[in-house]
Each structure stands twice: as C-alpha cells, then as structure tokens.
Amino acid sequence: MKEEKPRSDEHSGQSVRPLGRHLAGSLAFLGILAVLLLLLSRLFLPKNNRQDFGMGEMKANGILAEEANTIEVVALGNSECATAIAPMVMWREQGITAYNCGTAGQYLYQTVMYLEQALAGQSPSVVILEADTIYKECMLSDYLFSKLEAILPVLRYHDRWKSLRAEDLGPVEYTWSDPNKGCMFYLDTVPVCPWDYMAPSDDVRQAARWNRQCLKEIIALCEEKGARLLLVSTPSLVNWNAVNHNGIAALAEEFGLEYLDLNMLCEELGIDWQTDTKDGGDHMNAWGAEKVSSYLAAYLTERYQVGGHGGQTGFESWEEALAEYERQWEEQTGDRDQG
C-alpha cells in the first residue's frame, strides 16, 4: 500500500494567509468608511435650527432653541397634534410651558427621534402622544434606517453638500424659536355636517408590529426621564372612530398608560364642526385649537400639577410669545369669536 505523505505546513499556510489578508483588508476598508461617514455626519449636520442651515420641520425643531429644562409638556404626533394643541393657549390659561413637536404625516419612529431630541435638553413632566400616530404603519426597513440615521446623520442630510457654508465647520448653535411653540396656526374654515362618528363598536384596531416597538421605546424614554406619557386623541371626524378608540384603549391598559379621547368630549369642549375645522372635519383650525388646548391646560394642571408660571420671573419670553400669538389673532381676524 502506498504511504500517504503528510500535508506540508508551508502548503497549508499558503491558503490561510491570503484569506487572512482579505479579511484584514475588508475590515480596514469598513473602518475607514465608518470614520469617513462619521466625519461627514459632523460636517453635514445643520449647525442651526433654521431652514437656511438645512434644518427641516423648523417649527418642531424650534424646541432646540428653548432654554434648557424649561418645557413642562412636550406634545408629539402627526398633523392632528400639530394643529390642535396650542401651547400659547396653555400658557395663557394655566401658565404651562409646553412645546408642540407635531409634524404632518409623522411616523412613530420619527416620534422617537423627536422625543430623544427634546429630552436631550428638556425634562418635561408630561409627554403627550397624539394616538392617531400609532396607526400610521411603518415598515421594518424604515424602522431600521431611522436607527442608522441617528448614528450617521449624513444619511439624513446627504443632499446638504449643495449648500454647505463656512458656518458648517463651526459649533452647533440653535437660535430660532417659534413664537407659537410649534403649533400650526390655521384660520381657514371649511364647515362640515357632523355624523355619529363615535358610534359604539366592539371591534378593535390593532397597531402594527413595528409601531408597537416604537411605542415601547417612547415609554422607556419617558420612564428614564421621569416623564408621564399621556395618550390623547384630538377631535377629528375624518380620522377617528370607536374602533380606533378601542385599539388605543387596549394599548393603554396593556402598557399602564392614561388615555384621553377628546372625541368623546366634543360637546363638553364646545366643538362646533361648522366653525372649528380647517378642512371639513379632518383637523382643528385655530378656533378649535383654542378649545382643545384650554381643556387640556385645565386637565394637565389638575392631574399632573404643572403650570402656574404666569407672571413669574424668568418667563418673560413666554409673555412676549403670547403677545405675538394674540397679535396674530388681532391682525388676521380682529376678534377671537368666529364669524
């Protein structure tokens, strides 16, 4: 029988070493790419919260210029939130310092981003989440990409290369503050004949998987910061019904949250669908927002013991913002009463 020759260590090493070199080369390339993306992220990140610096959603990002740890209530969510919750009304009525970070079409993974951003500079007692946002389904790919954008902002601001300026080499300095504190002020009125949109139902609408994951993250962020999370549904003939209500009520019970559905209280709020909606029952206009926000202000003061800062030293900028809010009314309508 022919004796088999042992394998040569030299021959064995020839196949191992090239593989090791390829792996080392790949890791080195990935490391260089990561460093490059981090450097570009630092460069492309807007250094101010104004639009001309590349910052989107200026009203929601106006919170970045608020003095640290002065905001008691942060409101988050889609356009239902942005149009219905007026911080200046809450200040006028109860001396509450609130900021509205609602944006049109806001996905819940974006809500997580806005909340993280707000909590970096503020320590609110209450975080309001407009419940309709929970039903705007996000995909796994969107969810994962949002996490990657948080690490590498260049992915979000990649097109800023067209407008880079000398200031982008300097430090971050947020200077723009919205006198309406994020609220979208609409005086348009499109009346609608109301219907029994909250007719009782036993059906329950379920939240999508990744929306539930985002909600868990929002809850965790609030708990970490010591803020109470309040789910709120603002009045909307078009977007809300008992099936949606049942789904949010079930989520609130599951996670131990409080849920306030203002669609169940339209009569108590004095909502008039002939005067208080800007688009036929979808969103509140400024008159509707006054009613919603006045009710919320009283509710938050009683239940969460916030507010009472009106006339206090250190809150002069809020009085100035309120004067600007009132000026908008006088300039555009001449009267607080609709009609």
CSV table of C-alpha atoms in Angstrom, one decimal, residues 149-317:
chain,number,residue,atom,x,y,z
A,149,GLU,CA,-29.7,57.8,10.6
A,150,ALA,CA,-29.4,58.5,14.3
A,151,ILE,CA,-25.9,57.2,14.3
A,152,LEU,CA,-24.9,58.6,10.9
A,153,PRO,CA,-26.8,61.9,10.3
A,154,VAL,CA,-25.1,62.2,6.9
A,155,LEU,CA,-27.7,59.7,5.7
A,156,ARG,CA,-30.5,62.1,6.5
A,157,TYR,CA,-28.7,65.3,5.4
A,158,HIS,CA,-26.8,63.8,2.4
A,159,ASP,CA,-28.0,66.4,-0.1
A,160,ARG,CA,-26.6,69.3,2.0
A,161,TRP,CA,-23.4,69.2,0.0
A,162,LYS,CA,-25.1,71.7,-2.3
A,163,SER,CA,-25.5,74.3,0.4
A,164,LEU,CA,-22.5,73.9,2.8
A,165,ARG,CA,-21.2,77.1,4.2
A,166,ALA,CA,-18.3,78.2,6.4
A,167,GLU,CA,-20.5,78.0,9.4
A,168,ASP,CA,-20.8,74.3,8.9
A,169,LEU,CA,-17.3,73.9,10.1
A,170,GLY,CA,-18.1,75.6,13.4
A,171,PRO,CA,-20.1,74.5,16.5
A,172,VAL,CA,-23.8,73.8,16.8
A,173,GLU,CA,-25.8,76.8,17.9
A,174,TYR,CA,-29.6,76.7,17.8
A,175,THR,CA,-31.1,80.2,17.7
A,176,TRP,CA,-34.5,80.1,16.1
A,177,SER,CA,-37.5,79.9,18.5
A,178,ASP,CA,-41.1,79.7,17.2
A,179,PRO,CA,-43.4,82.1,19.0
A,180,ASN,CA,-46.3,79.6,18.6
A,181,LYS,CA,-44.1,76.9,20.2
A,182,GLY,CA,-44.6,74.5,17.3
A,183,CYS,CA,-48.3,74.8,16.8
A,184,MET,CA,-49.6,75.2,13.2
A,185,PHE,CA,-51.9,78.3,13.3
A,186,TYR,CA,-54.7,78.0,10.7
A,187,LEU,CA,-57.6,80.4,10.3
A,188,ASP,CA,-59.1,78.6,7.4
A,189,THR,CA,-62.6,77.3,8.0
A,190,VAL,CA,-64.3,74.5,6.0
A,191,PRO,CA,-67.6,73.6,7.8
A,192,VAL,CA,-69.0,70.1,7.8
A,193,CYS,CA,-72.2,68.5,8.9
A,194,PRO,CA,-71.2,66.1,11.8
A,195,TRP,CA,-72.3,62.5,11.9
A,196,ASP,CA,-72.2,59.9,14.7
A,197,TYR,CA,-68.6,59.0,14.0
A,198,MET,CA,-68.0,57.7,17.5
A,199,ALA,CA,-70.9,55.2,17.4
A,200,PRO,CA,-70.1,52.3,19.7
A,201,SER,CA,-68.4,49.2,18.3
A,202,ASP,CA,-66.9,46.0,19.7
A,203,ASP,CA,-64.2,45.9,17.0
A,204,VAL,CA,-60.6,46.7,18.0
A,205,ARG,CA,-58.0,48.1,15.6
A,206,GLN,CA,-54.6,46.6,16.2
A,207,ALA,CA,-51.3,48.6,15.9
A,208,ALA,CA,-48.7,47.2,13.5
A,209,ARG,CA,-45.7,45.3,15.0
A,210,TRP,CA,-43.0,48.0,14.5
A,211,ASN,CA,-45.4,50.7,15.7
A,212,ARG,CA,-45.7,48.7,18.9
A,213,GLN,CA,-41.9,48.5,19.2
A,214,CYS,CA,-41.7,52.3,18.7
A,215,LEU,CA,-44.3,52.8,21.4
A,216,LYS,CA,-42.3,50.7,23.8
A,217,GLU,CA,-39.3,52.8,23.1
A,218,ILE,CA,-41.3,56.0,23.8
A,219,ILE,CA,-42.5,54.6,27.1
A,220,ALA,CA,-38.9,53.6,28.0
A,221,LEU,CA,-37.6,57.1,27.2
A,222,CYS,CA,-40.3,58.7,29.3
A,223,GLU,CA,-39.6,56.4,32.2
A,224,GLU,CA,-35.9,57.1,32.0
A,225,LYS,CA,-36.5,60.8,32.1
A,226,GLY,CA,-39.2,60.6,34.8
A,227,ALA,CA,-42.0,61.9,32.5
A,228,ARG,CA,-45.6,60.7,32.4
A,229,LEU,CA,-46.8,59.6,29.0
A,230,LEU,CA,-50.4,60.6,28.1
A,231,LEU,CA,-52.1,59.3,25.0
A,232,VAL,CA,-54.5,61.9,23.5
A,233,SER,CA,-56.9,61.7,20.6
A,234,THR,CA,-57.8,65.2,19.4
A,235,PRO,CA,-61.1,65.8,17.7
A,236,SER,CA,-61.3,64.5,14.1
A,237,LEU,CA,-64.5,63.5,12.3
A,238,VAL,CA,-62.4,62.1,9.4
A,239,ASN,CA,-59.7,60.1,11.2
A,240,TRP,CA,-61.3,58.8,14.4
A,241,ASN,CA,-64.0,56.3,15.4
A,242,ALA,CA,-64.8,53.8,18.1
A,243,VAL,CA,-62.8,51.0,16.5
A,244,ASN,CA,-59.6,53.2,16.7
A,245,HIS,CA,-60.6,54.3,20.2
A,246,ASN,CA,-60.9,50.7,21.3
A,247,GLY,CA,-57.5,49.8,20.0
A,248,ILE,CA,-55.8,52.7,21.8
A,249,ALA,CA,-57.7,52.0,25.0
A,250,ALA,CA,-56.5,48.4,24.8
A,251,LEU,CA,-52.9,49.5,24.3
A,252,ALA,CA,-53.2,52.0,27.2
A,253,GLU,CA,-54.4,49.2,29.5
A,254,GLU,CA,-51.7,46.8,28.3
A,255,PHE,CA,-48.9,49.3,29.0
A,256,GLY,CA,-50.4,51.0,32.0
A,257,LEU,CA,-50.9,54.4,30.3
A,258,GLU,CA,-53.5,57.1,30.6
A,259,TYR,CA,-55.7,57.7,27.6
A,260,LEU,CA,-57.7,60.8,27.0
A,261,ASP,CA,-60.0,60.7,23.9
A,262,LEU,CA,-61.3,64.2,23.3
A,263,ASN,CA,-63.6,62.9,20.5
A,264,MET,CA,-65.8,61.6,23.4
A,265,LEU,CA,-65.9,65.1,24.9
A,266,CYS,CA,-66.7,67.3,21.9
A,267,GLU,CA,-69.8,68.6,23.5
A,268,GLU,CA,-68.0,69.4,26.7
A,269,LEU,CA,-65.2,71.2,24.7
A,270,GLY,CA,-67.8,73.1,22.7
A,271,ILE,CA,-66.5,71.9,19.4
A,272,ASP,CA,-68.6,73.3,16.5
A,273,TRP,CA,-67.9,71.5,13.2
A,274,GLN,CA,-69.3,74.5,11.3
A,275,THR,CA,-66.5,76.8,12.7
A,276,ASP,CA,-63.7,74.8,14.3
A,277,THR,CA,-62.2,72.7,11.5
A,278,LYS,CA,-59.9,73.9,8.7
A,279,ASP,CA,-60.7,71.2,6.2
A,280,GLY,CA,-64.1,69.6,6.7
A,281,GLY,CA,-63.6,67.7,9.9
A,282,ASP,CA,-60.0,66.4,9.5
A,283,HIS,CA,-58.0,68.9,11.5
A,284,MET,CA,-58.8,71.6,14.0
A,285,ASN,CA,-58.3,75.3,13.0
A,286,ALA,CA,-57.2,78.0,15.4
A,287,TRP,CA,-60.7,78.3,16.9
A,288,GLY,CA,-60.8,74.5,17.5
A,289,ALA,CA,-57.3,74.5,18.9
A,290,GLU,CA,-58.3,77.2,21.4
A,291,LYS,CA,-61.0,74.9,22.8
A,292,VAL,CA,-58.9,71.8,22.8
A,293,SER,CA,-55.9,73.5,24.4
A,294,SER,CA,-57.9,75.3,27.0
A,295,TYR,CA,-59.4,72.0,28.1
A,296,LEU,CA,-56.0,70.2,28.1
A,297,ALA,CA,-54.5,73.0,30.1
A,298,ALA,CA,-57.0,72.6,32.9
A,299,TYR,CA,-56.7,68.8,32.7
A,300,LEU,CA,-52.9,68.8,32.9
A,301,THR,CA,-52.9,71.3,35.8
A,302,GLU,CA,-55.3,69.3,37.8
A,303,ARG,CA,-54.0,65.9,37.1
A,304,TYR,CA,-50.2,66.5,36.8
A,305,GLN,CA,-49.7,69.7,38.8
A,306,VAL,CA,-47.9,71.6,36.0
A,307,GLY,CA,-48.2,75.3,35.2
A,308,GLY,CA,-48.6,78.3,37.4
A,309,HIS,CA,-45.6,80.2,35.9
A,310,GLY,CA,-47.6,83.1,34.6
A,311,GLY,CA,-46.1,86.4,35.9
A,312,GLN,CA,-43.0,84.6,37.4
A,313,THR,CA,-39.5,86.0,36.9
A,314,GLY,CA,-37.6,84.1,34.2
A,315,PHE,CA,-40.6,83.5,32.0
A,316,GLU,CA,-40.7,86.9,30.3
A,317,SER,CA,-40.1,85.3,26.9
